[in-house]
Amino acid sequence: MSGDFYSAIEERRSIYGILDEFVISDERIEEVVQFAVANTPTAFNSQTGRIVVLLGNSNKDFWQVIFESIKEGLAEEHIEKNKRKFNAFASGYGTVLFFEDYEVVASMQNKFPLFHEQFTEWSHQASGILQYLVWTSLEYEGFGASLQHYTPTFSSAICKQWGIQKGWKLIAQLPFGKPTVAPKEKEIQSLDQRVVIVK
């Protein structure tokens, strides 16, 4: 089991070539995501992470929302390039949206005023752990994925349709699908410069 654990860590990489093809069942995707959410550590057990998994047309709709939200601010020569990029994300099996519930964060700040400033930082740290767990788990199940960071404005209709609650802040997105390409070679900096062991 430990070998599987370390292999999963090593093999989790950014993969941008993905297809909307069967890898595991939707029920298994739900199990994987729920397991990650249930087992992500959070400061004071605040459990601030929220996830929306978009499959099928909802996945395609999301990346269209992203494109429309940034298109007006782009120079003409960048519009087509970004459209191709978002179409590539939309061509996958789904997208995991990672939110943090800021109403919970605010309640923890009120409950523990001594740590008021830290709770926002701790919330983002917990989100990073959750993103990593879901990403690594989906890769382990056979998907390719990449982590993205866009901040669209959701209409009230979309919020209602997708179950996005008031107070949820979008932190990251993970488009995933059946991989069509191998990950690029990863250059790892010298660990002697990055890890210090003190005895």
PDB file of C-alpha atoms in Angstrom:
ATOM      1  CA  MET A   1       0.000   0.000   0.000  1.00  0.00           C
ATOM      2  CA  SER A   2       2.841   2.402   0.806  1.00  0.00           C
ATOM      3  CA  GLY A   3       4.253   1.859  -2.688  1.00  0.00           C
ATOM      4  CA  ASP A   4       0.927   2.860  -4.190  1.00  0.00           C
ATOM      5  CA  PHE A   5       0.894   5.976  -2.005  1.00  0.00           C
ATOM      6  CA  TYR A   6       4.341   7.171  -3.107  1.00  0.00           C
ATOM      7  CA  SER A   7       3.657   6.275  -6.729  1.00  0.00           C
ATOM      8  CA  ALA A   8       0.478   8.347  -6.662  1.00  0.00           C
ATOM      9  CA  ILE A   9       2.422  11.341  -5.346  1.00  0.00           C
ATOM     10  CA  GLU A  10       5.107  10.946  -7.999  1.00  0.00           C
ATOM     11  CA  GLU A  11       2.686  10.447 -10.888  1.00  0.00           C
ATOM     12  CA  ARG A  12       0.425  13.409 -10.101  1.00  0.00           C
ATOM     13  CA  ARG A  13       1.323  15.864 -12.845  1.00  0.00           C
ATOM     14  CA  SER A  14      -0.270  18.581 -14.969  1.00  0.00           C
ATOM     15  CA  ILE A  15      -1.860  16.978 -18.016  1.00  0.00           C
ATOM     16  CA  TYR A  16      -3.573  19.290 -20.506  1.00  0.00           C
ATOM     17  CA  GLY A  17      -4.563  16.814 -23.199  1.00  0.00           C
ATOM     18  CA  ILE A  18      -7.829  15.267 -21.959  1.00  0.00           C
ATOM     19  CA  LEU A  19     -10.937  13.697 -23.498  1.00  0.00           C
ATOM     20  CA  ASP A  20     -14.546  13.203 -22.463  1.00  0.00           C
ATOM     21  CA  GLU A  21     -14.264   9.410 -22.327  1.00  0.00           C
ATOM     22  CA  PHE A  22     -15.089   6.836 -19.653  1.00  0.00           C
ATOM     23  CA  VAL A  23     -12.351   6.083 -17.115  1.00  0.00           C
ATOM     24  CA  ILE A  24     -14.341   5.325 -13.950  1.00  0.00           C
ATOM     25  CA  SER A  25     -18.031   5.640 -13.127  1.00  0.00           C
ATOM     26  CA  ASP A  26     -19.598   8.907 -11.969  1.00  0.00           C
ATOM     27  CA  GLU A  27     -20.409   7.129  -8.699  1.00  0.00           C
ATOM     28  CA  ARG A  28     -16.722   6.364  -8.198  1.00  0.00           C
ATOM     29  CA  ILE A  29     -15.816   9.999  -8.921  1.00  0.00           C
ATOM     30  CA  GLU A  30     -18.271  11.024  -6.204  1.00  0.00           C
ATOM     31  CA  GLU A  31     -16.734   8.514  -3.765  1.00  0.00           C
ATOM     32  CA  VAL A  32     -13.219   9.782  -4.475  1.00  0.00           C
ATOM     33  CA  VAL A  33     -14.197  13.424  -3.996  1.00  0.00           C
ATOM     34  CA  GLN A  34     -16.209  12.751  -0.851  1.00  0.00           C
ATOM     35  CA  PHE A  35     -13.324  10.766   0.629  1.00  0.00           C
ATOM     36  CA  ALA A  36     -10.937  13.669   0.001  1.00  0.00           C
ATOM     37  CA  VAL A  37     -13.337  16.220   1.511  1.00  0.00           C
ATOM     38  CA  ALA A  38     -13.962  14.053   4.577  1.00  0.00           C
ATOM     39  CA  ASN A  39     -10.259  13.528   5.227  1.00  0.00           C
ATOM     40  CA  THR A  40      -8.763  16.947   4.537  1.00  0.00           C
ATOM     41  CA  PRO A  41      -7.362  18.505   7.724  1.00  0.00           C
ATOM     42  CA  THR A  42      -8.535  22.024   8.592  1.00  0.00           C
ATOM     43  CA  ALA A  43      -7.638  24.465  11.367  1.00  0.00           C
ATOM     44  CA  PHE A  44      -9.863  23.933  14.419  1.00  0.00           C
ATOM     45  CA  ASN A  45     -11.660  21.285  12.348  1.00  0.00           C
ATOM     46  CA  SER A  46     -13.463  24.167  10.632  1.00  0.00           C
ATOM     47  CA  GLN A  47     -14.140  22.102   7.468  1.00  0.00           C
ATOM     48  CA  THR A  48     -14.382  25.139   5.192  1.00  0.00           C
ATOM     49  CA  GLY A  49     -13.863  23.346   1.852  1.00  0.00           C
ATOM     50  CA  ARG A  50     -16.732  23.013  -0.610  1.00  0.00           C
ATOM     51  CA  ILE A  51     -16.675  21.227  -3.960  1.00  0.00           C
ATOM     52  CA  VAL A  52     -18.890  21.260  -7.034  1.00  0.00           C
ATOM     53  CA  VAL A  53     -18.176  18.596  -9.665  1.00  0.00           C
ATOM     54  CA  LEU A  54     -19.372  19.557 -13.135  1.00  0.00           C
ATOM     55  CA  LEU A  55     -19.913  16.774 -15.675  1.00  0.00           C
ATOM     56  CA  GLY A  56     -21.366  16.682 -19.180  1.00  0.00           C
ATOM     57  CA  ASN A  57     -22.898  19.912 -20.470  1.00  0.00           C
ATOM     58  CA  SER A  58     -22.357  21.660 -17.135  1.00  0.00           C
ATOM     59  CA  ASN A  59     -18.619  21.217 -17.603  1.00  0.00           C
ATOM     60  CA  LYS A  60     -18.777  22.744 -21.075  1.00  0.00           C
ATOM     61  CA  ASP A  61     -21.012  25.573 -19.820  1.00  0.00           C
ATOM     62  CA  PHE A  62     -18.517  26.446 -17.095  1.00  0.00           C
ATOM     63  CA  TRP A  63     -15.622  26.981 -19.483  1.00  0.00           C
ATOM     64  CA  GLN A  64     -17.873  29.054 -21.732  1.00  0.00           C
ATOM     65  CA  VAL A  65     -18.670  31.224 -18.682  1.00  0.00           C
ATOM     66  CA  ILE A  66     -14.925  31.601 -18.072  1.00  0.00           C
ATOM     67  CA  PHE A  67     -14.273  32.568 -21.684  1.00  0.00           C
ATOM     68  CA  GLU A  68     -17.072  35.125 -21.742  1.00  0.00           C
ATOM     69  CA  SER A  69     -15.889  36.630 -18.436  1.00  0.00           C
ATOM     70  CA  ILE A  70     -12.373  37.368 -19.711  1.00  0.00           C
ATOM     71  CA  LYS A  71     -12.966  37.882 -23.441  1.00  0.00           C
ATOM     72  CA  GLU A  72     -13.784  41.586 -23.236  1.00  0.00           C
ATOM     73  CA  GLY A  73     -10.523  42.362 -21.484  1.00  0.00           C
ATOM     74  CA  LEU A  74      -8.350  40.576 -24.044  1.00  0.00           C
ATOM     75  CA  ALA A  75      -6.538  42.018 -27.022  1.00  0.00           C
ATOM     76  CA  GLU A  76      -7.823  40.645 -30.330  1.00  0.00           C
ATOM     77  CA  GLU A  77      -4.727  38.497 -30.892  1.00  0.00           C
ATOM     78  CA  HIS A  78      -5.230  36.704 -27.541  1.00  0.00           C
ATOM     79  CA  ILE A  79      -8.923  35.855 -27.881  1.00  0.00           C
ATOM     80  CA  GLU A  80      -8.524  32.836 -30.177  1.00  0.00           C
ATOM     81  CA  LYS A  81      -5.620  31.436 -28.147  1.00  0.00           C
ATOM     82  CA  ASN A  82      -7.649  31.592 -24.935  1.00  0.00           C
ATOM     83  CA  LYS A  83     -10.702  30.147 -26.638  1.00  0.00           C
ATOM     84  CA  ARG A  84      -8.649  27.118 -27.731  1.00  0.00           C
ATOM     85  CA  LYS A  85      -7.312  26.715 -24.194  1.00  0.00           C
ATOM     86  CA  PHE A  86     -10.769  26.785 -22.605  1.00  0.00           C
ATOM     87  CA  ASN A  87     -12.165  24.474 -25.285  1.00  0.00           C
ATOM     88  CA  ALA A  88      -9.399  22.014 -24.367  1.00  0.00           C
ATOM     89  CA  PHE A  89     -10.481  22.118 -20.711  1.00  0.00           C
ATOM     90  CA  ALA A  90     -14.130  21.749 -21.745  1.00  0.00           C
ATOM     91  CA  SER A  91     -13.278  18.694 -23.847  1.00  0.00           C
ATOM     92  CA  GLY A  92     -12.512  16.685 -20.706  1.00  0.00           C
ATOM     93  CA  TYR A  93     -14.852  14.517 -18.670  1.00  0.00           C
ATOM     94  CA  GLY A  94     -15.497  17.114 -15.990  1.00  0.00           C
ATOM     95  CA  THR A  95     -14.209  19.919 -13.799  1.00  0.00           C
ATOM     96  CA  VAL A  96     -13.910  20.067 -10.035  1.00  0.00           C
ATOM     97  CA  LEU A  97     -14.605  23.526  -8.606  1.00  0.00           C
ATOM     98  CA  PHE A  98     -12.940  24.224  -5.254  1.00  0.00           C
ATOM     99  CA  PHE A  99     -14.622  26.753  -2.982  1.00  0.00           C
ATOM    100  CA  GLU A 100     -14.006  27.985   0.538  1.00  0.00           C
ATOM    101  CA  ASP A 101     -17.047  28.854   2.656  1.00  0.00           C
ATOM    102  CA  TYR A 102     -16.283  32.342   3.953  1.00  0.00           C
ATOM    103  CA  GLU A 103     -19.327  32.343   6.197  1.00  0.00           C
ATOM    104  CA  VAL A 104     -17.689  29.513   8.136  1.00  0.00           C
ATOM    105  CA  VAL A 105     -14.382  31.396   8.100  1.00  0.00           C
ATOM    106  CA  ALA A 106     -16.132  34.483   9.523  1.00  0.00           C
ATOM    107  CA  SER A 107     -17.825  32.419  12.218  1.00  0.00           C
ATOM    108  CA  MET A 108     -14.468  30.975  13.281  1.00  0.00           C
ATOM    109  CA  GLN A 109     -12.960  34.475  13.328  1.00  0.00           C
ATOM    110  CA  ASN A 110     -15.754  35.629  15.641  1.00  0.00           C
ATOM    111  CA  LYS A 111     -15.438  32.565  17.842  1.00  0.00           C
ATOM    112  CA  PHE A 112     -11.633  32.824  18.128  1.00  0.00           C
ATOM    113  CA  PRO A 113     -10.808  36.546  17.717  1.00  0.00           C
ATOM    114  CA  LEU A 114      -7.201  35.992  18.773  1.00  0.00           C
ATOM    115  CA  PHE A 115      -6.656  34.153  15.463  1.00  0.00           C
ATOM    116  CA  HIS A 116      -8.809  36.441  13.312  1.00  0.00           C
ATOM    117  CA  GLU A 117      -6.118  37.139  10.698  1.00  0.00           C
ATOM    118  CA  GLN A 118      -4.875  33.577  10.526  1.00  0.00           C
ATOM    119  CA  PHE A 119      -8.221  31.968   9.670  1.00  0.00           C
ATOM    120  CA  THR A 120      -8.200  33.301   6.104  1.00  0.00           C
ATOM    121  CA  GLU A 121      -4.687  31.972   5.606  1.00  0.00           C
ATOM    122  CA  TRP A 122      -5.563  28.633   7.205  1.00  0.00           C
ATOM    123  CA  SER A 123      -8.612  28.385   4.958  1.00  0.00           C
ATOM    124  CA  HIS A 124      -6.424  28.693   1.857  1.00  0.00           C
ATOM    125  CA  GLN A 125      -3.932  26.190   3.226  1.00  0.00           C
ATOM    126  CA  ALA A 126      -6.747  23.685   3.761  1.00  0.00           C
ATOM    127  CA  SER A 127      -8.011  24.343   0.239  1.00  0.00           C
ATOM    128  CA  GLY A 128      -4.543  23.611  -1.131  1.00  0.00           C
ATOM    129  CA  ILE A 129      -4.513  20.277   0.705  1.00  0.00           C
ATOM    130  CA  LEU A 130      -7.987  19.444  -0.626  1.00  0.00           C
ATOM    131  CA  GLN A 131      -6.994  20.366  -4.185  1.00  0.00           C
ATOM    132  CA  TYR A 132      -3.935  18.143  -3.947  1.00  0.00           C
ATOM    133  CA  LEU A 133      -5.872  15.200  -2.512  1.00  0.00           C
ATOM    134  CA  VAL A 134      -8.573  15.343  -5.194  1.00  0.00           C
ATOM    135  CA  TRP A 135      -6.024  15.858  -7.987  1.00  0.00           C
ATOM    136  CA  THR A 136      -3.809  12.993  -6.838  1.00  0.00           C
ATOM    137  CA  SER A 137      -6.810  10.709  -6.276  1.00  0.00           C
ATOM    138  CA  LEU A 138      -8.256  11.333  -9.745  1.00  0.00           C
ATOM    139  CA  GLU A 139      -4.833  10.753 -11.312  1.00  0.00           C
ATOM    140  CA  TYR A 140      -4.568   7.509  -9.347  1.00  0.00           C
ATOM    141  CA  GLU A 141      -7.942   6.436 -10.771  1.00  0.00           C
ATOM    142  CA  GLY A 142      -6.644   6.988 -14.317  1.00  0.00           C
ATOM    143  CA  PHE A 143      -7.609  10.585 -15.154  1.00  0.00           C
ATOM    144  CA  GLY A 144      -5.344  13.363 -16.351  1.00  0.00           C
ATOM    145  CA  ALA A 145      -5.880  16.801 -14.825  1.00  0.00           C
ATOM    146  CA  SER A 146      -4.433  20.276 -14.369  1.00  0.00           C
ATOM    147  CA  LEU A 147      -5.108  22.930 -11.752  1.00  0.00           C
ATOM    148  CA  GLN A 148      -6.450  26.296 -12.969  1.00  0.00           C
ATOM    149  CA  HIS A 149      -7.231  29.602 -11.257  1.00  0.00           C
ATOM    150  CA  TYR A 150      -9.953  31.772 -12.762  1.00  0.00           C
ATOM    151  CA  THR A 151     -12.500  33.937 -10.968  1.00  0.00           C
ATOM    152  CA  PRO A 152     -15.690  34.286 -13.018  1.00  0.00           C
ATOM    153  CA  THR A 153     -18.830  35.953 -11.753  1.00  0.00           C
ATOM    154  CA  PHE A 154     -21.646  33.426 -11.514  1.00  0.00           C
ATOM    155  CA  SER A 155     -25.195  34.481 -12.263  1.00  0.00           C
ATOM    156  CA  SER A 156     -27.858  33.741  -9.660  1.00  0.00           C
ATOM    157  CA  ALA A 157     -29.344  31.176 -12.061  1.00  0.00           C
ATOM    158  CA  ILE A 158     -26.040  29.295 -12.331  1.00  0.00           C
ATOM    159  CA  CYS A 159     -25.516  29.436  -8.555  1.00  0.00           C
ATOM    160  CA  LYS A 160     -28.937  27.896  -8.041  1.00  0.00           C
ATOM    161  CA  GLN A 161     -28.436  25.281 -10.760  1.00  0.00           C
ATOM    162  CA  TRP A 162     -24.995  24.221  -9.522  1.00  0.00           C
ATOM    163  CA  GLY A 163     -25.698  24.464  -5.778  1.00  0.00           C
ATOM    164  CA  ILE A 164     -23.253  27.309  -5.133  1.00  0.00           C
ATOM    165  CA  GLN A 165     -24.150  28.850  -1.780  1.00  0.00           C
ATOM    166  CA  LYS A 166     -23.866  32.424  -0.577  1.00  0.00           C
ATOM    167  CA  GLY A 167     -20.489  32.969   1.014  1.00  0.00           C
ATOM    168  CA  TRP A 168     -18.648  30.434  -1.128  1.00  0.00           C
ATOM    169  CA  LYS A 169     -15.512  31.821  -2.767  1.00  0.00           C
ATOM    170  CA  LEU A 170     -14.073  30.054  -5.825  1.00  0.00           C
ATOM    171  CA  ILE A 171     -10.404  29.212  -5.266  1.00  0.00           C
ATOM    172  CA  ALA A 172      -9.420  26.863  -8.114  1.00  0.00           C
ATOM    173  CA  GLN A 173     -10.655  24.570 -10.867  1.00  0.00           C
ATOM    174  CA  LEU A 174      -9.456  21.099 -11.864  1.00  0.00           C
ATOM    175  CA  PRO A 175     -10.458  20.052 -15.402  1.00  0.00           C
ATOM    176  CA  PHE A 176     -10.000  16.293 -15.756  1.00  0.00           C
ATOM    177  CA  GLY A 177     -10.514  13.612 -18.370  1.00  0.00           C
ATOM    178  CA  LYS A 178      -8.999  10.623 -20.099  1.00  0.00           C
ATOM    179  CA  PRO A 179      -5.376  11.619 -20.780  1.00  0.00           C
ATOM    180  CA  THR A 180      -4.233  11.850 -24.393  1.00  0.00           C
ATOM    181  CA  VAL A 181      -0.650  12.958 -23.749  1.00  0.00           C
ATOM    182  CA  ALA A 182       2.118  12.128 -21.312  1.00  0.00           C
ATOM    183  CA  PRO A 183       3.153  14.837 -18.845  1.00  0.00           C
ATOM    184  CA  LYS A 184       6.172  16.961 -19.703  1.00  0.00           C
ATOM    185  CA  GLU A 185       9.485  16.103 -18.089  1.00  0.00           C
ATOM    186  CA  LYS A 186       9.690  17.707 -14.672  1.00  0.00           C
ATOM    187  CA  GLU A 187      12.901  19.401 -13.607  1.00  0.00           C
ATOM    188  CA  ILE A 188      13.433  19.018  -9.865  1.00  0.00           C
ATOM    189  CA  GLN A 189      15.711  21.524  -8.191  1.00  0.00           C
ATOM    190  CA  SER A 190      18.443  20.267  -5.902  1.00  0.00           C
ATOM    191  CA  LEU A 191      16.859  18.931  -2.722  1.00  0.00           C
ATOM    192  CA  ASP A 192      20.035  19.832  -0.798  1.00  0.00           C
ATOM    193  CA  GLN A 193      19.006  23.457  -1.246  1.00  0.00           C
ATOM    194  CA  ARG A 194      15.375  22.860  -0.275  1.00  0.00           C
ATOM    195  CA  VAL A 195      15.477  20.436   2.651  1.00  0.00           C
ATOM    196  CA  VAL A 196      17.380  20.965   5.895  1.00  0.00           C
ATOM    197  CA  ILE A 197      17.724  18.161   8.453  1.00  0.00           C
ATOM    198  CA  VAL A 198      18.715  19.288  11.938  1.00  0.00           C
ATOM    199  CA  LYS A 199      19.753  16.748  14.603  1.00  0.00           C
TER     200      LYS A 199
END
